[in-house]
Short mmCIF file of C-alpha atoms and ligand atoms in Angstrom, two decimals:
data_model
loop_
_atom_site.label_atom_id
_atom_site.label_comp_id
_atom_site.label_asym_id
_atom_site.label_seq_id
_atom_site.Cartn_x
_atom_site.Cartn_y
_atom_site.Cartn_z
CA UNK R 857 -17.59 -21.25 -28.08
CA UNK R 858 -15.66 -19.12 -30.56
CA UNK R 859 -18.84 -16.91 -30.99
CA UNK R 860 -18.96 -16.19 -27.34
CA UNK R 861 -15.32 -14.91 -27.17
CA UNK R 862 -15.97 -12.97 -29.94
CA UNK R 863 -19.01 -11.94 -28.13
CA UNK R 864 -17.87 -11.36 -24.52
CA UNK R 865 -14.58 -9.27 -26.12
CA UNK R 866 -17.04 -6.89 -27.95
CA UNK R 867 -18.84 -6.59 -24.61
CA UNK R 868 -15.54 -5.42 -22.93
CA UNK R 869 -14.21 -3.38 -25.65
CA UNK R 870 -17.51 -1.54 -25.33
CA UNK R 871 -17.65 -1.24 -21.69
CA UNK R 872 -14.69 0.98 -21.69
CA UNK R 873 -17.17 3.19 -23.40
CA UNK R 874 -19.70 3.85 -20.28
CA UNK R 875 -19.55 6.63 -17.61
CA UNK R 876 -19.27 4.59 -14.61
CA UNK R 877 -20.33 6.53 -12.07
CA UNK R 878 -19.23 7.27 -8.70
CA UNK R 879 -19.37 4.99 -6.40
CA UNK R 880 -19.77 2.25 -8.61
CA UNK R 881 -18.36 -1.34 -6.46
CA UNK R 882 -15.48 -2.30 -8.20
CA UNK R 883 -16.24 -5.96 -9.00
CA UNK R 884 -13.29 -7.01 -11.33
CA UNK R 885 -10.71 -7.97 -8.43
CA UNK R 886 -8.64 -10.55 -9.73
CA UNK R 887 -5.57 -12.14 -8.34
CA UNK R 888 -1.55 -11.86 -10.40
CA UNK R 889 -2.01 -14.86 -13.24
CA UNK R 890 1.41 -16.10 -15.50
CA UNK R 891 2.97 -12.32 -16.81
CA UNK R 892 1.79 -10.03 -14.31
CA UNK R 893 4.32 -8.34 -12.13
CA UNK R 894 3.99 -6.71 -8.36
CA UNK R 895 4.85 -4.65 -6.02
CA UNK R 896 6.46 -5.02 -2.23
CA UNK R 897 3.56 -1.95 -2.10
CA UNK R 898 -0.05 -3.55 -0.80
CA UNK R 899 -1.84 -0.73 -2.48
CA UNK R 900 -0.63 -0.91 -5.85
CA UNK R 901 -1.03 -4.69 -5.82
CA UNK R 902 -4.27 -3.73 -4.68
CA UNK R 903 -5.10 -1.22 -7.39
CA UNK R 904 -3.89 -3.49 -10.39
CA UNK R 905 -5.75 -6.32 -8.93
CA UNK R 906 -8.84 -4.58 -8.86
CA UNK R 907 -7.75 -3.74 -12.16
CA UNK R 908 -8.06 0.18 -12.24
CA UNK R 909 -3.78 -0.25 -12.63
CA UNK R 910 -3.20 -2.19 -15.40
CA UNK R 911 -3.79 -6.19 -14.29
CA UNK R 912 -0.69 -6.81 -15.55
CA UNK R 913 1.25 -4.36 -13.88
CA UNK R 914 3.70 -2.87 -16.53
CA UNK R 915 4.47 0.68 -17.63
CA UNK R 916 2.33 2.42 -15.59
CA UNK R 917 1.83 5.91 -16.12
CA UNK R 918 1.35 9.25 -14.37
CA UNK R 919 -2.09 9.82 -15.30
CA UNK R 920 -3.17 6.83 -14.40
CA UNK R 921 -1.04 6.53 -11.50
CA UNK R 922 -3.08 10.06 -10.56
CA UNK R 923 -6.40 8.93 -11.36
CA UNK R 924 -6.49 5.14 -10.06
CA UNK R 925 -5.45 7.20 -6.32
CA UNK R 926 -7.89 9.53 -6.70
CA UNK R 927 -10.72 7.72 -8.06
CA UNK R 928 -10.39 4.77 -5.23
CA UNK R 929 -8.97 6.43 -2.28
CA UNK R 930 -9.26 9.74 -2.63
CA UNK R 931 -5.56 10.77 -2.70
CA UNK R 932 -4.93 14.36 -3.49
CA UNK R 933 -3.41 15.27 -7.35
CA UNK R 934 -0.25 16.45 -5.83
CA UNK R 935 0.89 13.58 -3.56
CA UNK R 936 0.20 11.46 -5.65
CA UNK R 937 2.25 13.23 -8.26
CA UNK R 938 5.27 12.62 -5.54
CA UNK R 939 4.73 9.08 -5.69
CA UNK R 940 4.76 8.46 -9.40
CA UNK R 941 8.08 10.22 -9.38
CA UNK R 942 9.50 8.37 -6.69
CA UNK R 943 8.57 5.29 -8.69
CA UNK R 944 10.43 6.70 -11.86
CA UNK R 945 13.46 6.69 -10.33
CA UNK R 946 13.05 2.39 -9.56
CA UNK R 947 13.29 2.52 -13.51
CA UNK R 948 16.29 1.23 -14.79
CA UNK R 949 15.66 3.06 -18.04
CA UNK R 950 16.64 6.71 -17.15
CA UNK R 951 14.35 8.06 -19.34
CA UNK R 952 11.24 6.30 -18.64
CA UNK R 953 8.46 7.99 -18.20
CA UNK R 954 6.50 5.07 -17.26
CA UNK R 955 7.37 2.61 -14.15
CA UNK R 956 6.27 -1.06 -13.83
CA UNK R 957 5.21 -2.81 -10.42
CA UNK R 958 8.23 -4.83 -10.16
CA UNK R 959 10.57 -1.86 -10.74
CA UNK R 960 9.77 -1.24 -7.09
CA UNK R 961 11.28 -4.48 -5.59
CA UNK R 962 14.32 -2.99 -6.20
CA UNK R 963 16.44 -2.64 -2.22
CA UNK R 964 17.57 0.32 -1.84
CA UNK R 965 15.53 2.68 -3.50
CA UNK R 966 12.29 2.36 -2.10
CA UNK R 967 12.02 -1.04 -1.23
CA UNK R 968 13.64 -1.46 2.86
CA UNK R 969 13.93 -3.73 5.74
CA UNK R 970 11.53 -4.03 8.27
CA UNK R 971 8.06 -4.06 6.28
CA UNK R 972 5.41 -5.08 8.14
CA UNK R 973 3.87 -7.98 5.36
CA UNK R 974 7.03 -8.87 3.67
CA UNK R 975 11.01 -10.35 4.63
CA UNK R 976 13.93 -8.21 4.51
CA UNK R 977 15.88 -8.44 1.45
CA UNK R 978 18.47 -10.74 3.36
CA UNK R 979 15.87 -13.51 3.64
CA UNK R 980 14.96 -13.66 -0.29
CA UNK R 981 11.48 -12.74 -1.34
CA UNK R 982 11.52 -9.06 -0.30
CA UNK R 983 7.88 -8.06 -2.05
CA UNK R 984 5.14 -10.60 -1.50
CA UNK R 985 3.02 -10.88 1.25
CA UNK R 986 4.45 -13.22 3.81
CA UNK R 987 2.42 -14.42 6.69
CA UNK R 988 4.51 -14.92 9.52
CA UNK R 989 6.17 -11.79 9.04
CA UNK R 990 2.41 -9.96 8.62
CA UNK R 991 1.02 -11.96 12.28
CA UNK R 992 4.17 -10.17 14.04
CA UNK R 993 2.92 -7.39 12.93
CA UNK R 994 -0.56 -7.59 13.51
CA UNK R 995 0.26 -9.55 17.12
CA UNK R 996 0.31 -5.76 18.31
CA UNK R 997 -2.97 -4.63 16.85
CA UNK R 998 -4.82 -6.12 20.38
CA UNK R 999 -8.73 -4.47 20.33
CA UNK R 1000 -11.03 -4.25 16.89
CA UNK R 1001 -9.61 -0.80 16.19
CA UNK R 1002 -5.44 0.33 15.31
CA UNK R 1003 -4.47 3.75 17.01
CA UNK R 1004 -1.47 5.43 16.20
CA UNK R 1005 0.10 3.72 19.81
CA UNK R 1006 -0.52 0.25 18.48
CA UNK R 1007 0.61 1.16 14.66
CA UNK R 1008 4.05 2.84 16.28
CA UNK R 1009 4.34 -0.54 18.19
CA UNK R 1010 3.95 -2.68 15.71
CA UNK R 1011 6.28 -0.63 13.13
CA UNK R 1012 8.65 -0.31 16.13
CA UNK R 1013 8.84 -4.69 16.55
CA UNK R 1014 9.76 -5.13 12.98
CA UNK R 1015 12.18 -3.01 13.04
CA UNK R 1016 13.94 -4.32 16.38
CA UNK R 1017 13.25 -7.79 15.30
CA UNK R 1018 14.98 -6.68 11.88
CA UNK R 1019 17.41 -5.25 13.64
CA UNK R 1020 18.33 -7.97 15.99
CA UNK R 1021 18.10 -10.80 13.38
CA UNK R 1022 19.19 -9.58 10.05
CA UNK R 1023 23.35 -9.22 9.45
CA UNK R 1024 22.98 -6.63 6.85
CA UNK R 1025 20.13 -4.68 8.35
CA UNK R 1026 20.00 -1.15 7.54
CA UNK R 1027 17.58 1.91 6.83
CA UNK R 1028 18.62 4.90 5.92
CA UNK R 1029 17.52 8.45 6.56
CA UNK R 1030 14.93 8.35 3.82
CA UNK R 1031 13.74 4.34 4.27
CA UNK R 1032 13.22 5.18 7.94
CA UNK R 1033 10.70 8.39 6.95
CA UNK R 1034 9.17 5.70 4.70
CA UNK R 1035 8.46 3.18 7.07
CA UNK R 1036 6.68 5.82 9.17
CA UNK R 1037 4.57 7.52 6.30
CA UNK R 1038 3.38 3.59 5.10
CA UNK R 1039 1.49 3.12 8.91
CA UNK R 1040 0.74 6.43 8.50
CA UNK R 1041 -0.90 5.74 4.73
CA UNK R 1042 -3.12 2.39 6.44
CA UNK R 1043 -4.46 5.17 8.91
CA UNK R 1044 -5.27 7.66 6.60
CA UNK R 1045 -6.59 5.70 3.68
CA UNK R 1046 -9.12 3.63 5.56
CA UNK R 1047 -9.55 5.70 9.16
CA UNK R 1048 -10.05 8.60 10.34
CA UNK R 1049 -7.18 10.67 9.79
CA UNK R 1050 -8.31 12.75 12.88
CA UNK R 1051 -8.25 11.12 15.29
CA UNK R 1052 -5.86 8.38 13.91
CA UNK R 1053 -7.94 5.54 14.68
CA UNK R 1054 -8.61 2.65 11.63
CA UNK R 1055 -10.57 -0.72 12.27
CA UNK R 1056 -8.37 -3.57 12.02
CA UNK R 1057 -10.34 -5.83 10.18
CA UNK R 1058 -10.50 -3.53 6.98
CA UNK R 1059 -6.42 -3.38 7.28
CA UNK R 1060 -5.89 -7.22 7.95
CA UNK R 1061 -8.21 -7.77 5.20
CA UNK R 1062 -6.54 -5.03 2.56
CA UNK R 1063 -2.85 -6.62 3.40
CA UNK R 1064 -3.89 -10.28 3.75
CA UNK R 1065 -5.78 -9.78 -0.01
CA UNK R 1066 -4.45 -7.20 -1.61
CA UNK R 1067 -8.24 -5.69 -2.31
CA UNK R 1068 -10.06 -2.59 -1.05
CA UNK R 1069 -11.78 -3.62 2.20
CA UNK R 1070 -15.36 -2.79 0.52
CA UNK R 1071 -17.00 -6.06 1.25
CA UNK R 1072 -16.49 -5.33 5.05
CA UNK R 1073 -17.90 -2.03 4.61
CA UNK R 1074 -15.10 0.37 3.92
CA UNK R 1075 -15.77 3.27 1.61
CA UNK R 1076 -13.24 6.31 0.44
CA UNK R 1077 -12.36 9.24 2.93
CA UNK R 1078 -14.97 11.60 1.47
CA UNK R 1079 -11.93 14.59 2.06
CA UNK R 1080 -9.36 14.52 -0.30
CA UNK R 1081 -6.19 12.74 1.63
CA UNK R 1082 -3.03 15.32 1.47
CA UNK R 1083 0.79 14.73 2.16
CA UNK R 1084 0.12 16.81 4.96
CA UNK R 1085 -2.28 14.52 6.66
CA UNK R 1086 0.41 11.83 6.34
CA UNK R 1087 3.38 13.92 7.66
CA UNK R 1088 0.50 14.74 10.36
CA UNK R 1089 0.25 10.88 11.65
CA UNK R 1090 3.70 10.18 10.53
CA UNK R 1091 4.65 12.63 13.21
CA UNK R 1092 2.23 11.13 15.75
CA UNK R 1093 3.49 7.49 14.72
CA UNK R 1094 7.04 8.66 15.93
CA UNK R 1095 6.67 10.59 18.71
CA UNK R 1096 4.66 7.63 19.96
CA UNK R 1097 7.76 5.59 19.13
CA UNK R 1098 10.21 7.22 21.38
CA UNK R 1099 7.95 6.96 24.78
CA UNK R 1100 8.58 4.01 27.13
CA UNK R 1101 5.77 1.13 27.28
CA UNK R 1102 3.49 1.90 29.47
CA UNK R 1103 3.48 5.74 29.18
C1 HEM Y 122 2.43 5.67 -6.62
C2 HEM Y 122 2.15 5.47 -5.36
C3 HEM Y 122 2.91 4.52 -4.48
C4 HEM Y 122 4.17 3.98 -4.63
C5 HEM Y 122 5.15 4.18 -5.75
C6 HEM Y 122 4.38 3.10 -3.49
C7 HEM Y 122 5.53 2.35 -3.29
C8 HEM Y 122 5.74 1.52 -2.21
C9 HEM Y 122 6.90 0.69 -2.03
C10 HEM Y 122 8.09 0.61 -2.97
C11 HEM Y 122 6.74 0.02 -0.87
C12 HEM Y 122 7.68 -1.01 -0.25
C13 HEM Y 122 8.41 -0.50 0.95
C14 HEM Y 122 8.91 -1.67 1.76
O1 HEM Y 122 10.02 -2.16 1.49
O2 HEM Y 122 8.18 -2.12 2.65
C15 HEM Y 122 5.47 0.41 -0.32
C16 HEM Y 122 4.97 -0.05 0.86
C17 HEM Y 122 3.74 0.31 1.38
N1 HEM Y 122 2.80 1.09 0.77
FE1 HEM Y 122 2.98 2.00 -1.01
N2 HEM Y 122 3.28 3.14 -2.68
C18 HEM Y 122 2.36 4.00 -3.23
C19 HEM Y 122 1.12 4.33 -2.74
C20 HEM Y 122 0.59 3.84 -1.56
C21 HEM Y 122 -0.67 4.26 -1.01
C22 HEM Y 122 -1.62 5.27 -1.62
C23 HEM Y 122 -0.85 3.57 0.13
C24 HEM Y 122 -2.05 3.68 1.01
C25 HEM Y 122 -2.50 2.78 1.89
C26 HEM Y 122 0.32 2.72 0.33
C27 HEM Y 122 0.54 1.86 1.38
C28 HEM Y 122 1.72 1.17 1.61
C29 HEM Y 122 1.97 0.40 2.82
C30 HEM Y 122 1.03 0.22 4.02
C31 HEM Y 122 3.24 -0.14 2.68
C32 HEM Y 122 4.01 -0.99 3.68
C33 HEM Y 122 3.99 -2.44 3.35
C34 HEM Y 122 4.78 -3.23 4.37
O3 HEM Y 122 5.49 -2.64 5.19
O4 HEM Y 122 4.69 -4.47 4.35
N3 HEM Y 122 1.17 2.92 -0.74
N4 HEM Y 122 4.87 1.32 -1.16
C1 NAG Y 123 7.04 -1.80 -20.55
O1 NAG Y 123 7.72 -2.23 -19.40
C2 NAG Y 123 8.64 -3.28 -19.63
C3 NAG Y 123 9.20 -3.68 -18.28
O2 NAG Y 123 8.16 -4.12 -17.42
C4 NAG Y 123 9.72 -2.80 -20.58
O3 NAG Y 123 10.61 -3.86 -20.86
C5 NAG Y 123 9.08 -2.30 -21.86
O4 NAG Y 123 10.08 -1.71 -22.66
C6 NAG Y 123 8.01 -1.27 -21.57
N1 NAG Y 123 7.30 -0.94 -22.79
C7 NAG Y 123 7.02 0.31 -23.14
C8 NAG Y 123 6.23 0.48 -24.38
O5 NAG Y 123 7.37 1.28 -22.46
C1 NAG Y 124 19.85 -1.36 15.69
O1 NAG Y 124 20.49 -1.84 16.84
C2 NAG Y 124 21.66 -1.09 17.22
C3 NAG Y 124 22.33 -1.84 18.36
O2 NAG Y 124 21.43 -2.11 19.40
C4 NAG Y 124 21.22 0.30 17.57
O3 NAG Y 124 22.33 1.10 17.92
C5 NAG Y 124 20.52 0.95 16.35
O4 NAG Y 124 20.00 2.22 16.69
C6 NAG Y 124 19.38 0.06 15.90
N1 NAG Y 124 18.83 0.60 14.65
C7 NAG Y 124 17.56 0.98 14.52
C8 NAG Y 124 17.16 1.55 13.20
O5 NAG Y 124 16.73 0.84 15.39
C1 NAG Y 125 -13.00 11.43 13.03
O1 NAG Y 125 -12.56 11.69 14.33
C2 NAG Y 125 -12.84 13.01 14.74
C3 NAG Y 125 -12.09 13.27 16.04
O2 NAG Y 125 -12.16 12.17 16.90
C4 NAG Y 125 -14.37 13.15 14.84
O3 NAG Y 125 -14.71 14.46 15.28
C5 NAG Y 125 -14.97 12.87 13.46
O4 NAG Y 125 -16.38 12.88 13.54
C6 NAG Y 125 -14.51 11.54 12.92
N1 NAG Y 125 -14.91 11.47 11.51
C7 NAG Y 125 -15.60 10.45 11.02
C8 NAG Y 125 -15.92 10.52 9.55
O5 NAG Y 125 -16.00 9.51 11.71
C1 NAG Y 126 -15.44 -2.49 11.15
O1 NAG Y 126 -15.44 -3.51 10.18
C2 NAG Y 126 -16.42 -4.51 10.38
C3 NAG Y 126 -16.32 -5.51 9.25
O2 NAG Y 126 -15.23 -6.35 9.45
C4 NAG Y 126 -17.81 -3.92 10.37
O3 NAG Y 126 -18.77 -4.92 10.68
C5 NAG Y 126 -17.90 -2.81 11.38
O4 NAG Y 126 -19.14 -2.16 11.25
C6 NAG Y 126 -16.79 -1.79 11.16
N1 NAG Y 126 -16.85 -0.77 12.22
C7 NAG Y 126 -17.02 0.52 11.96
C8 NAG Y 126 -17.10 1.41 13.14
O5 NAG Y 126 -17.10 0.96 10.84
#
């Protein structure tokens, strides 16, 4: 037995060595165990899970914050960049240069009301995955496909039924521009950020598991994803917000 964990270690340690190349399935998903911290973020969760974060979730750093994005998803250098210094700033330390996945539960720095897979703050648990508030949500996703109508509805009933059931609701200038560029990121990530159109079952499957929808058949956007196509769905997420139903 010991011989074999000696065995299988020296296996690992070496594997680190190889090239893999692109393209290469990612096999090691593995749920949180005991130590490991997450994220209210479905993608990170997703990333360390997969294990091309660190499983455990702690002191994460730029460059690998850079390369997990761009490596799995395709996520331009420079937005990405954006993001790892908006997670700084959920570091208590002031002078970390490093953020951990539970830094980001914090409410009121990133972390807001009205997600579409977790509570509000208010209700307790404001980070993991929570079913009944994910099947609101996804009530509004009606054919095998999400457009950009039924992702502004669905963002839209969270945040009324936030709204209208939460005493100490609230989003701010800056958590309301969030909330639009996350439906935007589900789009753009694993649809076509043309024409704004993403099968459902790849999103239902990357919230409800926290793991890149490849079984079903999902691979990366073979353009590099920009902060410009997200302001660019973002944009058509909102407008599509402020028509009546119906129109
Ligand atoms: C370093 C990069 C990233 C950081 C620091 C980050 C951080 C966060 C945080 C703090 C939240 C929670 C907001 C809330 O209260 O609902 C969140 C939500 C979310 N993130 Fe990320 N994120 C990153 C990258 C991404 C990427 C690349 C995607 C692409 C799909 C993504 C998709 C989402 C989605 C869909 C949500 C909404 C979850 C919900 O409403 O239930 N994130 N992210
Ligand atoms: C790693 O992150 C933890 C918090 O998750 C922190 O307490 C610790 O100081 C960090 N370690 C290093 C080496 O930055
Ligand atoms: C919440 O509801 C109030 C009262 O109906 C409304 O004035 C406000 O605009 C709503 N907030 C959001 C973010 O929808
Ligand atoms: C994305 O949608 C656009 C516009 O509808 C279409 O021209 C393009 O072929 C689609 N791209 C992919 C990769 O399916
Ligand atoms: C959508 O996902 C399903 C797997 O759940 C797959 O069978 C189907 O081919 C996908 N559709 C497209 C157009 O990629």
């Amino acid at each position: 037995m010991k011989s074999i964990l000696v065995l299988s270690a020296a296996i690992c340690a070496g594997a680190s060595l190889l090239d893999i190349p692109e393209g290469h399935p990612l096999v090691n998903w593995r749920p949180a165990g005991p130590g490991d911290v997450r994220s209210p973020c479905p993608m990170l969760n997703a990333l360390a899970n997969h294990g091309i974060l660190p499983h455990d979730g702690k002191n994460i750093t730029e460059e690998q914050t850079i390369n997990a994005l761009k490596s799995t998803i395709n996520l331009n250098e420079d937005l990405a960049k954006t993001q790892f210094e908006a997670a700084l700033t959920t570091n208590p330390d002031p002078h970390a240069t490093t953020y951990s996945l539970d830094d980001l539960c914090s409410h009121g720095i990133l972390e807001h009301d009205a997600s579409l897979s977790r509570q509000d703050y208010y209700f307790g648990d404001d980070h993991s995955f929570n079913q009944a508030v994910f099947d609101q949500t996804r009530s509004h996703w009606k054919g095998p496909f999400i457009d950009v109508e039924q992702a502004a509805r669905a963002r839209q009933a969270r945040v009324d039924k936030s709204n209208a059931t939460n005493p100490d609701f609230g989003l701010s200038k800056d958590a309301l521009s969030l909330t639009y560029g996350e439906s935007a990121a589900y789009i753009i990530v694993f649809g076509n950020k043309t024409s704004g159109v993403v099968n459902k079952s790849w999103v239902e499957y990357f919230f409800q598991f926290e793991r890149l929808p490849i079984a079903l058949g999902w691979t990366k956007n073979e353009d590099e994803i920009t902060s410009s196509d997200q302001q660019t769905i973002a944009q058509k997420i909102m407008d599509a917000s402020n028509k009546p139903a119906g129109e």
